[in-house]
Coordinates of C-alpha atoms in Angstrom, one line a residue:
Chain A
M1 CA 109.8 100.1 145.0
L2 CA 110.3 99.9 141.2
L3 CA 111.0 103.5 140.6
E4 CA 113.9 104.8 138.5
V5 CA 116.4 107.0 140.2
H6 CA 115.2 110.2 138.5
E7 CA 111.5 109.5 139.2
K8 CA 112.3 108.7 142.7
K9 CA 114.1 112.0 143.1
I10 CA 111.2 114.0 141.7
L11 CA 108.8 112.3 144.1
Q12 CA 111.1 112.6 147.1
K13 CA 111.4 116.3 146.4
A14 CA 107.7 116.7 146.1
Y15 CA 107.3 115.0 149.5
F16 CA 110.2 116.5 151.4
E17 CA 110.0 120.0 149.8
P18 CA 106.4 120.2 148.8
F19 CA 105.3 123.0 146.5
H20 CA 102.8 125.5 148.0
K21 CA 102.3 123.5 151.2
K22 CA 101.2 125.7 154.1
K23 CA 99.1 125.5 157.2
L24 CA 95.4 126.0 156.4
N25 CA 92.9 126.3 159.2
D26 CA 89.3 125.0 159.6
N27 CA 88.0 127.8 157.4
F28 CA 89.1 125.6 154.5
P29 CA 87.1 122.5 153.9
L30 CA 88.7 119.2 154.9
Y31 CA 88.6 116.5 152.2
Q32 CA 89.2 113.0 153.6
S33 CA 89.8 109.8 151.8
S34 CA 87.1 107.2 152.4
H35 CA 89.8 104.5 152.1
C36 CA 92.4 105.6 154.6
S37 CA 93.3 108.5 156.9
D38 CA 94.7 110.8 154.2
S39 CA 93.2 114.3 154.3
I40 CA 93.7 117.6 152.5
R41 CA 92.7 121.3 152.6
L42 CA 93.0 123.6 149.6
E43 CA 93.2 127.3 149.1
I44 CA 92.7 128.8 145.6
L45 CA 94.0 132.3 145.2
P46 CA 93.5 134.5 142.1
F47 CA 96.7 135.3 140.2
E48 CA 96.6 137.6 137.2
K49 CA 94.4 137.5 134.2
Q50 CA 92.0 134.9 135.5
K51 CA 94.8 132.6 136.4
I52 CA 95.1 131.0 139.8
E53 CA 97.5 129.6 142.4
V54 CA 96.7 126.6 144.6
Y55 CA 98.0 126.0 148.1
F56 CA 97.5 122.9 150.2
S57 CA 97.8 121.4 153.7
A58 CA 97.8 117.6 154.0
E59 CA 98.0 114.8 156.4
G60 CA 98.7 111.3 155.1
C61 CA 101.1 109.1 153.3
Q62 CA 104.0 110.2 151.2
L63 CA 102.1 109.5 148.0
S64 CA 99.2 111.7 148.9
V65 CA 101.5 114.6 149.8
A66 CA 103.7 114.2 146.8
S67 CA 100.7 114.0 144.5
A68 CA 99.2 117.2 146.0
S69 CA 102.6 119.0 145.6
L70 CA 102.9 117.9 141.9
M71 CA 99.3 119.0 141.4
C72 CA 99.9 122.5 142.8
E73 CA 103.0 122.8 140.7
S74 CA 101.1 121.6 137.5
V75 CA 98.1 124.0 137.9
N76 CA 100.2 127.0 139.0
H77 CA 99.3 130.1 137.0
K78 CA 96.7 128.3 134.9
T79 CA 93.1 129.3 134.4
V80 CA 90.3 127.4 136.2
E81 CA 89.2 125.9 132.9
E82 CA 92.7 124.7 132.1
C83 CA 92.9 123.1 135.6
L84 CA 89.6 121.4 135.1
T85 CA 90.7 120.1 131.7
L86 CA 93.9 118.7 133.2
I87 CA 92.0 116.9 136.0
S88 CA 89.6 115.5 133.3
Q89 CA 92.5 114.3 131.2
I90 CA 94.0 112.4 134.2
R91 CA 90.6 110.9 135.1
N92 CA 90.2 109.7 131.5
C93 CA 93.6 108.1 131.7
I94 CA 92.8 106.3 135.0
K95 CA 89.4 105.1 133.7
K96 CA 90.9 103.7 130.5
G97 CA 93.9 102.3 132.3
E98 CA 96.2 104.4 130.2
K99 CA 99.4 106.0 131.3
I100 CA 99.6 109.8 131.8
C101 CA 101.8 110.9 128.9
F102 CA 100.7 114.5 128.3
N103 CA 102.7 115.9 131.2
Q104 CA 106.1 114.7 132.0
K105 CA 106.1 115.5 135.7
L106 CA 102.6 114.0 136.3
S107 CA 103.7 110.9 134.5
Y108 CA 105.7 110.1 137.6
L109 CA 102.4 109.3 139.3
N110 CA 101.6 106.6 136.8
L111 CA 103.0 103.8 139.0
F112 CA 100.7 104.8 141.9
F113 CA 97.6 105.2 139.7
Q114 CA 98.2 101.6 138.6
K115 CA 98.2 100.3 142.1
P116 CA 94.5 100.0 143.1
H117 CA 94.9 100.8 146.7
R118 CA 97.4 103.6 146.3
S119 CA 95.5 105.2 143.5
Y120 CA 93.1 106.6 146.2
C121 CA 96.0 108.3 148.0
T122 CA 97.2 109.8 144.7
W123 CA 93.8 110.9 143.4
L124 CA 92.6 112.6 146.6
A125 CA 94.2 115.9 145.9
W126 CA 92.9 116.0 142.4
E127 CA 89.3 115.2 143.1
S128 CA 89.3 117.7 146.0
L129 CA 90.7 120.4 143.7
E130 CA 88.0 119.7 141.2
K131 CA 85.3 120.3 143.8
E132 CA 87.0 123.5 145.0
L133 CA 87.4 124.8 141.5
Y134 CA 83.7 124.5 140.8
K135 CA 83.0 126.4 144.1
F136 CA 85.6 129.0 143.0
L137 CA 83.8 129.5 139.7
H138 CA 80.5 130.1 141.4
Chain B
M1 CA 104.1 69.1 168.9
L2 CA 105.2 71.8 166.4
D3 CA 108.8 72.8 166.5
E4 CA 111.2 74.6 164.1
K5 CA 112.1 71.3 162.4
T6 CA 108.5 70.2 161.7
V7 CA 107.5 73.7 160.7
S8 CA 110.4 73.7 158.1
E9 CA 108.9 70.5 156.7
I10 CA 105.4 71.9 156.8
R11 CA 106.5 75.0 154.8
K12 CA 107.2 72.6 151.9
D13 CA 103.5 71.9 151.7
F14 CA 102.8 75.6 150.8
P15 CA 104.0 76.6 147.3
A16 CA 103.4 80.3 147.9
L17 CA 105.8 80.4 150.8
S18 CA 108.8 79.8 148.5
L19 CA 107.8 82.8 146.3
K20 CA 110.2 85.8 145.9
V21 CA 108.7 89.2 146.1
Q22 CA 110.8 92.2 145.0
N23 CA 113.6 89.7 144.5
K24 CA 113.5 88.8 148.2
P25 CA 112.2 85.6 149.8
L26 CA 108.6 86.3 150.8
I27 CA 107.8 86.8 154.5
Y28 CA 104.1 86.5 154.7
F29 CA 102.7 88.2 157.8
D30 CA 99.2 89.0 156.5
N31 CA 97.5 85.8 157.6
A32 CA 94.6 87.6 159.3
A33 CA 93.6 88.8 155.8
T34 CA 94.0 85.4 154.2
T35 CA 96.2 82.4 154.6
H36 CA 98.2 80.5 152.0
K37 CA 97.0 77.1 150.7
P38 CA 98.7 73.8 151.1
W39 CA 99.1 71.4 148.1
S40 CA 96.5 69.1 149.5
V41 CA 93.9 71.9 149.2
I42 CA 95.1 73.0 145.7
K43 CA 95.1 69.4 144.5
K44 CA 91.6 68.7 145.8
V45 CA 90.2 71.7 143.9
E46 CA 92.0 70.6 140.8
E47 CA 90.8 67.0 141.3
F48 CA 87.2 68.2 141.4
Y49 CA 87.5 69.9 138.0
T50 CA 89.5 67.1 136.4
S51 CA 87.7 64.0 137.9
Y52 CA 84.1 64.7 138.9
N53 CA 83.0 68.2 137.9
A54 CA 79.2 68.3 138.0
N55 CA 76.4 70.2 139.6
V56 CA 75.4 68.8 143.0
H57 CA 72.1 67.8 144.7
S58 CA 69.5 66.6 142.2
G59 CA 71.7 65.0 139.6
L60 CA 71.3 61.2 139.2
H61 CA 74.4 60.5 137.1
T62 CA 77.7 59.3 138.4
L63 CA 79.6 62.5 138.4
S64 CA 76.8 64.5 140.1
E65 CA 76.4 61.8 142.8
K66 CA 80.2 61.8 143.4
A67 CA 80.2 65.6 143.7
T68 CA 77.2 65.6 146.1
F69 CA 78.8 62.9 148.2
A70 CA 82.0 64.9 148.4
L71 CA 80.1 68.0 149.4
N72 CA 78.2 66.2 152.1
Q73 CA 81.3 64.6 153.4
V74 CA 82.7 68.2 154.0
R75 CA 79.6 69.1 155.8
Q76 CA 80.1 66.1 158.1
K77 CA 83.8 67.0 158.5
T78 CA 83.0 70.6 159.3
A79 CA 80.4 69.6 161.9
S80 CA 83.0 67.4 163.7
F81 CA 85.6 70.1 163.5
I82 CA 83.4 72.6 165.4
G83 CA 81.5 70.2 167.6
S84 CA 78.1 70.5 165.9
P85 CA 75.6 67.9 167.1
T86 CA 74.4 67.3 163.5
P87 CA 75.9 68.1 160.0
E88 CA 72.6 69.7 158.9
Q89 CA 73.4 72.7 161.2
V90 CA 76.3 73.5 159.0
I91 CA 75.3 75.9 156.2
F92 CA 77.6 76.6 153.3
T93 CA 77.8 80.2 152.3
S94 CA 80.1 82.5 150.3
G95 CA 82.0 83.7 153.3
A96 CA 81.7 85.3 156.8
T97 CA 80.1 88.4 155.3
E98 CA 77.3 86.5 153.7
S99 CA 76.8 84.4 156.8
S100 CA 76.4 87.5 158.9
N101 CA 74.0 89.0 156.4
I102 CA 71.9 85.8 156.3
I103 CA 71.4 85.9 160.0
A104 CA 70.6 89.7 160.1
S105 CA 68.1 89.5 157.2
S106 CA 66.5 86.3 158.5
L107 CA 66.0 87.8 162.0
T108 CA 64.4 91.0 160.7
S109 CA 60.9 90.0 161.9
Y110 CA 62.3 88.8 165.2
L111 CA 63.5 92.2 166.3
Q112 CA 61.0 94.9 167.1
E113 CA 61.1 98.6 167.8
D114 CA 61.7 98.6 171.5
D115 CA 64.2 95.8 171.5
E116 CA 67.9 96.4 172.2
I117 CA 71.0 94.7 170.8
I118 CA 74.7 94.6 171.8
L119 CA 77.6 94.9 169.4
S120 CA 81.2 95.9 170.2
Y121 CA 83.7 98.5 169.0
L122 CA 85.9 95.7 167.8
E123 CA 83.5 94.3 165.3
H124 CA 84.6 93.8 161.7
N125 CA 82.3 95.6 159.2
S126 CA 81.0 92.3 158.0
Q127 CA 79.4 91.8 161.5
S128 CA 78.6 95.4 162.5
L129 CA 77.1 96.8 159.3
P130 CA 74.2 94.4 158.8
W131 CA 73.1 94.9 162.4
I132 CA 73.6 98.7 162.4
H133 CA 71.5 98.8 159.2
L134 CA 68.8 96.7 160.8
A135 CA 68.8 98.7 164.0
Q136 CA 68.5 101.9 162.0
Q137 CA 65.5 100.5 160.0
K138 CA 63.7 99.2 163.0
K139 CA 64.7 101.9 165.5
I140 CA 66.4 99.4 167.8
K141 CA 68.7 100.7 170.5
T142 CA 72.3 99.5 170.0
H143 CA 74.8 99.2 172.8
F144 CA 78.5 99.1 171.9
L145 CA 80.7 97.1 174.2
T146 CA 84.1 98.7 174.9
F147 CA 87.4 97.0 175.2
D148 CA 89.8 97.5 178.2
E149 CA 93.5 98.2 178.4
N150 CA 94.2 94.6 177.6
G151 CA 92.1 94.7 174.4
L152 CA 89.4 92.5 176.0
F153 CA 85.7 93.2 176.3
D154 CA 84.9 95.0 179.5
I155 CA 82.8 92.4 181.3
S156 CA 81.6 94.7 184.1
I157 CA 80.2 97.1 181.5
F158 CA 78.7 94.2 179.7
E159 CA 76.9 93.0 182.8
K160 CA 75.6 96.5 183.5
T161 CA 74.3 96.7 179.9
L162 CA 72.3 93.4 180.1
N163 CA 68.6 93.7 180.6
S164 CA 65.5 91.9 179.5
K165 CA 65.1 94.1 176.4
I166 CA 68.4 92.8 174.9
K167 CA 67.3 90.4 172.2
L168 CA 70.5 89.9 170.4
I169 CA 74.3 90.0 171.0
A170 CA 76.6 90.0 168.1
L171 CA 80.3 89.8 168.9
T172 CA 83.7 88.8 167.6
Y173 CA 85.5 85.9 169.1
V174 CA 89.0 87.1 168.2
S175 CA 89.5 90.7 167.2
N176 CA 90.8 91.1 163.7
F177 CA 92.3 94.5 164.7
L178 CA 94.0 93.5 168.0
G179 CA 94.2 89.7 167.8
T180 CA 92.7 89.5 171.3
I181 CA 90.7 86.4 172.3
Q182 CA 87.5 87.5 173.9
P183 CA 85.8 85.7 176.8
I184 CA 82.9 84.5 174.8
K185 CA 82.0 81.6 177.1
T186 CA 81.7 83.9 180.1
I187 CA 79.7 86.4 178.0
V188 CA 77.2 83.7 176.9
L189 CA 76.7 82.4 180.5
K190 CA 76.1 85.9 181.8
A191 CA 73.7 86.9 179.0
K192 CA 71.7 83.7 179.1
K193 CA 71.3 84.0 182.9
V194 CA 69.6 87.4 182.4
N195 CA 67.6 86.3 179.3
P196 CA 67.7 82.6 178.2
N197 CA 66.2 83.5 174.9
V198 CA 68.8 86.2 173.9
I199 CA 70.3 85.2 170.5
I200 CA 74.1 85.2 170.5
V201 CA 75.9 85.5 167.2
I202 CA 79.6 85.0 167.1
D203 CA 82.0 86.0 164.3
A204 CA 84.7 83.3 164.5
A205 CA 86.5 84.3 161.3
Q206 CA 89.8 85.0 163.1
A207 CA 89.3 82.4 165.8
I208 CA 88.8 79.3 163.6
P209 CA 92.3 79.2 162.2
Y210 CA 93.9 79.3 165.7
L211 CA 91.6 77.9 168.4
P212 CA 89.9 74.6 168.9
I213 CA 86.2 75.5 168.7
D214 CA 83.3 73.6 170.2
V215 CA 80.0 75.4 169.5
Q216 CA 78.1 73.4 172.1
E217 CA 80.7 74.1 174.8
L218 CA 80.6 77.8 173.9
G219 CA 76.8 77.8 174.1
V220 CA 76.3 80.3 171.2
D221 CA 73.3 80.4 168.9
F222 CA 75.0 81.2 165.7
L223 CA 78.7 81.2 164.7
F224 CA 80.2 81.9 161.3
F225 CA 83.6 81.9 159.6
S226 CA 85.4 81.9 156.2
A227 CA 87.4 79.1 154.6
H228 CA 90.1 81.3 153.2
K229 CA 91.4 82.3 156.6
M230 CA 92.0 78.6 157.5
L231 CA 93.9 77.4 154.5
G232 CA 90.8 76.9 152.4
P233 CA 89.8 78.5 149.1
N234 CA 88.2 81.9 148.7
G235 CA 84.4 82.3 148.4
V236 CA 83.4 79.7 150.9
G237 CA 82.0 80.3 154.4
I238 CA 80.2 78.4 157.1
L239 CA 77.2 79.5 159.1
W240 CA 76.4 77.3 162.0
G241 CA 73.2 77.7 164.0
K242 CA 71.2 75.9 166.7
K243 CA 68.8 73.5 165.0
H244 CA 65.5 75.1 166.3
L245 CA 66.7 78.5 165.3
L246 CA 67.7 77.5 161.8
E247 CA 64.4 75.7 161.4
S248 CA 62.4 78.6 162.6
I249 CA 63.9 81.3 160.4
Y250 CA 63.1 82.0 156.8
P251 CA 66.0 81.9 154.3
H252 CA 67.3 85.2 152.9
K253 CA 67.2 83.9 149.3
L254 CA 65.1 81.4 147.4
G255 CA 65.8 79.3 144.3
G256 CA 66.9 76.0 143.0
G257 CA 67.7 73.4 145.6
A258 CA 65.5 74.9 148.3
L259 CA 62.1 73.7 147.1
E260 CA 60.3 70.7 148.6
R261 CA 56.9 71.2 147.1
L262 CA 55.0 73.8 145.0
Q263 CA 51.3 73.4 145.1
E264 CA 49.4 76.2 143.3
N265 CA 51.0 79.3 144.9
R266 CA 52.1 77.6 148.1
L267 CA 55.8 77.0 148.7
T268 CA 57.1 74.3 151.0
L269 CA 60.8 74.5 151.6
K270 CA 63.2 71.7 152.2
P271 CA 64.5 71.2 155.7
I272 CA 67.9 72.6 156.8
P273 CA 70.5 72.9 155.4
D274 CA 69.0 72.9 151.9
K275 CA 66.5 75.7 152.4
F276 CA 69.5 78.1 153.0
E277 CA 71.6 76.9 150.1
S278 CA 69.6 77.9 147.0
G279 CA 71.6 78.0 143.8
T280 CA 74.7 76.2 142.6
P281 CA 77.2 76.1 145.5
N282 CA 80.9 76.8 145.2
T283 CA 81.5 73.0 145.2
E284 CA 85.2 73.1 144.4
G285 CA 85.7 75.6 147.2
I286 CA 83.8 73.6 149.7
I287 CA 85.8 70.5 148.7
G288 CA 88.9 72.5 149.2
L289 CA 87.7 73.5 152.7
G290 CA 87.3 69.8 153.5
A291 CA 91.0 69.3 152.6
A292 CA 91.9 72.4 154.7
I293 CA 90.1 70.9 157.7
G294 CA 91.9 67.6 157.1
Y295 CA 95.2 69.4 157.0
L296 CA 94.6 71.4 160.2
S297 CA 93.2 68.3 162.0
Q298 CA 96.3 66.3 161.1
I299 CA 98.6 69.0 162.7
G300 CA 96.1 69.4 165.6
M301 CA 94.5 72.7 166.7
K302 CA 96.1 72.4 170.1
N303 CA 99.6 72.1 168.5
I304 CA 98.8 75.1 166.3
Q305 CA 97.7 77.1 169.4
H306 CA 100.8 76.1 171.3
Y307 CA 103.2 77.1 168.5
E308 CA 101.3 80.3 167.8
K309 CA 101.8 81.3 171.5
L310 CA 105.6 80.8 171.1
L311 CA 105.6 82.9 168.0
N312 CA 103.4 85.6 169.6
S313 CA 105.6 85.8 172.6
Y314 CA 108.8 86.1 170.5
L315 CA 107.2 88.7 168.2
R316 CA 106.0 90.9 171.0
E317 CA 109.3 90.7 172.8
R318 CA 111.3 91.5 169.8
L319 CA 109.1 94.4 168.8
K320 CA 110.1 96.2 172.0
E321 CA 113.5 96.6 170.4
V322 CA 112.0 98.8 167.7
E323 CA 112.3 102.2 169.3
S324 CA 109.5 104.0 167.6
F325 CA 107.0 101.1 167.5
E326 CA 103.9 101.6 169.6
F327 CA 101.3 98.9 170.2
V328 CA 97.7 100.0 169.8
V329 CA 97.0 98.1 173.0
P330 CA 100.3 97.7 174.8
K331 CA 99.1 95.5 177.7
T332 CA 97.7 92.6 175.6
S333 CA 98.9 89.4 177.1
V334 CA 100.2 86.4 175.0
S335 CA 97.7 84.1 176.6
H336 CA 94.8 86.3 175.5
S337 CA 95.8 86.9 171.9
I338 CA 96.7 85.1 168.7
A339 CA 100.1 85.7 167.0
M340 CA 99.2 89.2 165.9
A341 CA 100.8 92.5 166.6
T342 CA 99.1 95.8 165.8
G343 CA 100.8 99.1 166.2
Y344 CA 102.5 101.9 164.3
L345 CA 105.8 103.7 164.0
K346 CA 105.6 107.1 165.7
E347 CA 105.5 110.0 163.2
R348 CA 105.3 107.6 160.3
N349 CA 102.3 106.8 158.1
S350 CA 101.6 103.1 158.2
H351 CA 100.9 102.9 154.4
D352 CA 104.5 104.2 153.8
V353 CA 105.9 101.7 156.2
V354 CA 104.1 98.8 154.5
A355 CA 105.4 100.0 151.1
L356 CA 108.9 100.0 152.5
L357 CA 108.5 96.6 154.0
D358 CA 107.1 95.3 150.7
S359 CA 110.3 96.4 149.0
K360 CA 112.0 94.0 151.4
G361 CA 109.7 91.1 150.5
I362 CA 107.6 91.4 153.7
A363 CA 103.8 91.4 153.4
V364 CA 102.0 93.1 156.3
R365 CA 98.8 95.1 156.3
S366 CA 98.1 98.7 157.1
G367 CA 94.8 100.6 157.7
L368 CA 91.9 100.1 160.0
F369 CA 91.3 96.5 158.8
C370 CA 87.5 97.1 158.2
T371 CA 87.0 97.8 161.8
H372 CA 85.9 101.4 161.6
L373 CA 83.9 101.2 164.8
I374 CA 87.1 101.2 166.8
L375 CA 87.5 104.9 166.2
Q376 CA 84.3 105.5 168.0
Q377 CA 85.9 104.2 171.2
N378 CA 89.2 105.8 170.6
Q379 CA 89.6 108.5 167.9
S380 CA 93.4 108.7 168.5
I381 CA 94.1 105.3 167.0
P382 CA 96.1 106.0 163.9
L383 CA 96.2 104.1 160.7
S384 CA 97.9 101.0 162.0
L385 CA 100.3 98.3 160.9
R386 CA 99.3 94.6 161.5
A387 CA 101.6 91.7 161.5
S388 CA 99.6 88.5 161.7
L389 CA 101.4 85.1 161.8
Y390 CA 100.4 81.6 161.2
F391 CA 101.8 78.2 162.1
Y392 CA 104.0 78.1 159.0
N393 CA 105.8 81.3 160.1
T394 CA 109.2 81.1 161.9
K395 CA 111.3 82.9 164.4
E396 CA 113.8 83.6 161.7
E397 CA 111.1 85.4 159.7
I398 CA 110.4 87.5 162.8
D399 CA 114.1 88.3 163.1
T400 CA 114.1 89.5 159.5
F401 CA 110.9 91.5 160.1
I402 CA 112.4 93.2 163.1
K403 CA 115.6 94.0 161.3
S404 CA 113.7 95.4 158.4
L405 CA 111.4 97.5 160.7
K406 CA 114.5 99.0 162.3
E407 CA 115.8 99.9 158.9
V408 CA 112.5 101.4 157.9
E409 CA 112.7 103.6 161.0
K410 CA 115.7 105.2 159.5
T411 CA 114.5 105.4 156.0
F412 CA 112.6 108.5 155.2
S413 CA 111.3 107.8 151.7
C414 CA 109.0 105.1 150.5
F415 CA 109.6 106.0 146.8

């Protein structure tokens, strides 16, 4: 792969030592990729002052797990609105074919979002979180 | 006869085989998805655009006549290649998917509510989806043929399924998931014995690059395939059908080239094949297909089949050395399969394995290969890894593939 040593280390850490990964049972909805066998469950817990924490369990390729881990880290202790804004910013970047440059850690996902087939693996966690956040709001 | 020496000469005909990927010499084991093209095909396509580019059929000027002549020559060549009694039974389409959809949409009025059809769990989505959709619309009962431990259709179950209500059987000749060669001739004989009018549609997309095919000997009613899987260009397919069936069904699309006569509001369509080929065809692609057939014929399909068996046997034997590799169907025999191995590394996601192999210049495919029905027979089949070889591949490439797979077994990060 074409990754630089530093980027590689960040993504390896996200996969081998994922942030907020835990076992989630059937009570949590299962989101499955329509393109491959990747799947994810998410748990949103209230933190303080309308802020939240997100936990995940995932089955799938290393990209999907690393992406979910970086996501949980990025949205940690943010408000739901802030999380939704972040997801929207990423979606805009993908739609316009632009690189993620507003968040250094998430910019490590750029390479995967540029690969058409792997973008599904990388995006699964984010689109699942968006759905769960709207449920959480209501 | 193909041997290592002739294959090494043959490889020079394929410019893509000398590519470097990730700074490594390309090892292309994704031939079931598409094959590389020899210079003869590339040059034929170029020659069309540079020497006689024109729209075909009704043009009376020199270039149009030349293009029409070339297109009809390919029809003749294709007919000979698959043993068609007449060239008119060869319909040019955009690919296997369009071919399958043409038959399904043209047979809509043939199938009625109480009818039954047979598909299999090994069908590619291009064959299964049009029929499942039609069955849903018309409330037709669909039987799904299972495969056995060798990856072959279970004939005893097939025989039990046969009854007079079965109006159509749509099956693959060679599974694009497992590479297994199905006993189509036996299936046709048994089905026609129970109901001589049953229509049998065969997806030969994976068979045509590897096996000598004779549609009359097989006894099928329709057979279709794509050009790009047999060295030809993308966007071209062939639909072959029995003459009386092609003549009796109405085309799925109408337009320029199909009209014989228009009197007041009454349409009279041209005879086959024109009535099925409305619109400007992919002439350069079809001409490229002609060159591909020429190339394959020159090598000889029997020679290809023989060499593929050697590669298949060597590949399967060497894969046993990869400790954590599991075949999806372990008992598949070399004599009943093309040079394809489908499996997975235990405890590893196949997408990650493919990414790692790609970093070593090796192109293989991972996933379910558009054969989602397979999970309905066996849900435990994981996302798989498919290595599909063609006659331009070598034992040395297999050696490198195995060495790389062993390295991948010990590599825990695809980043």
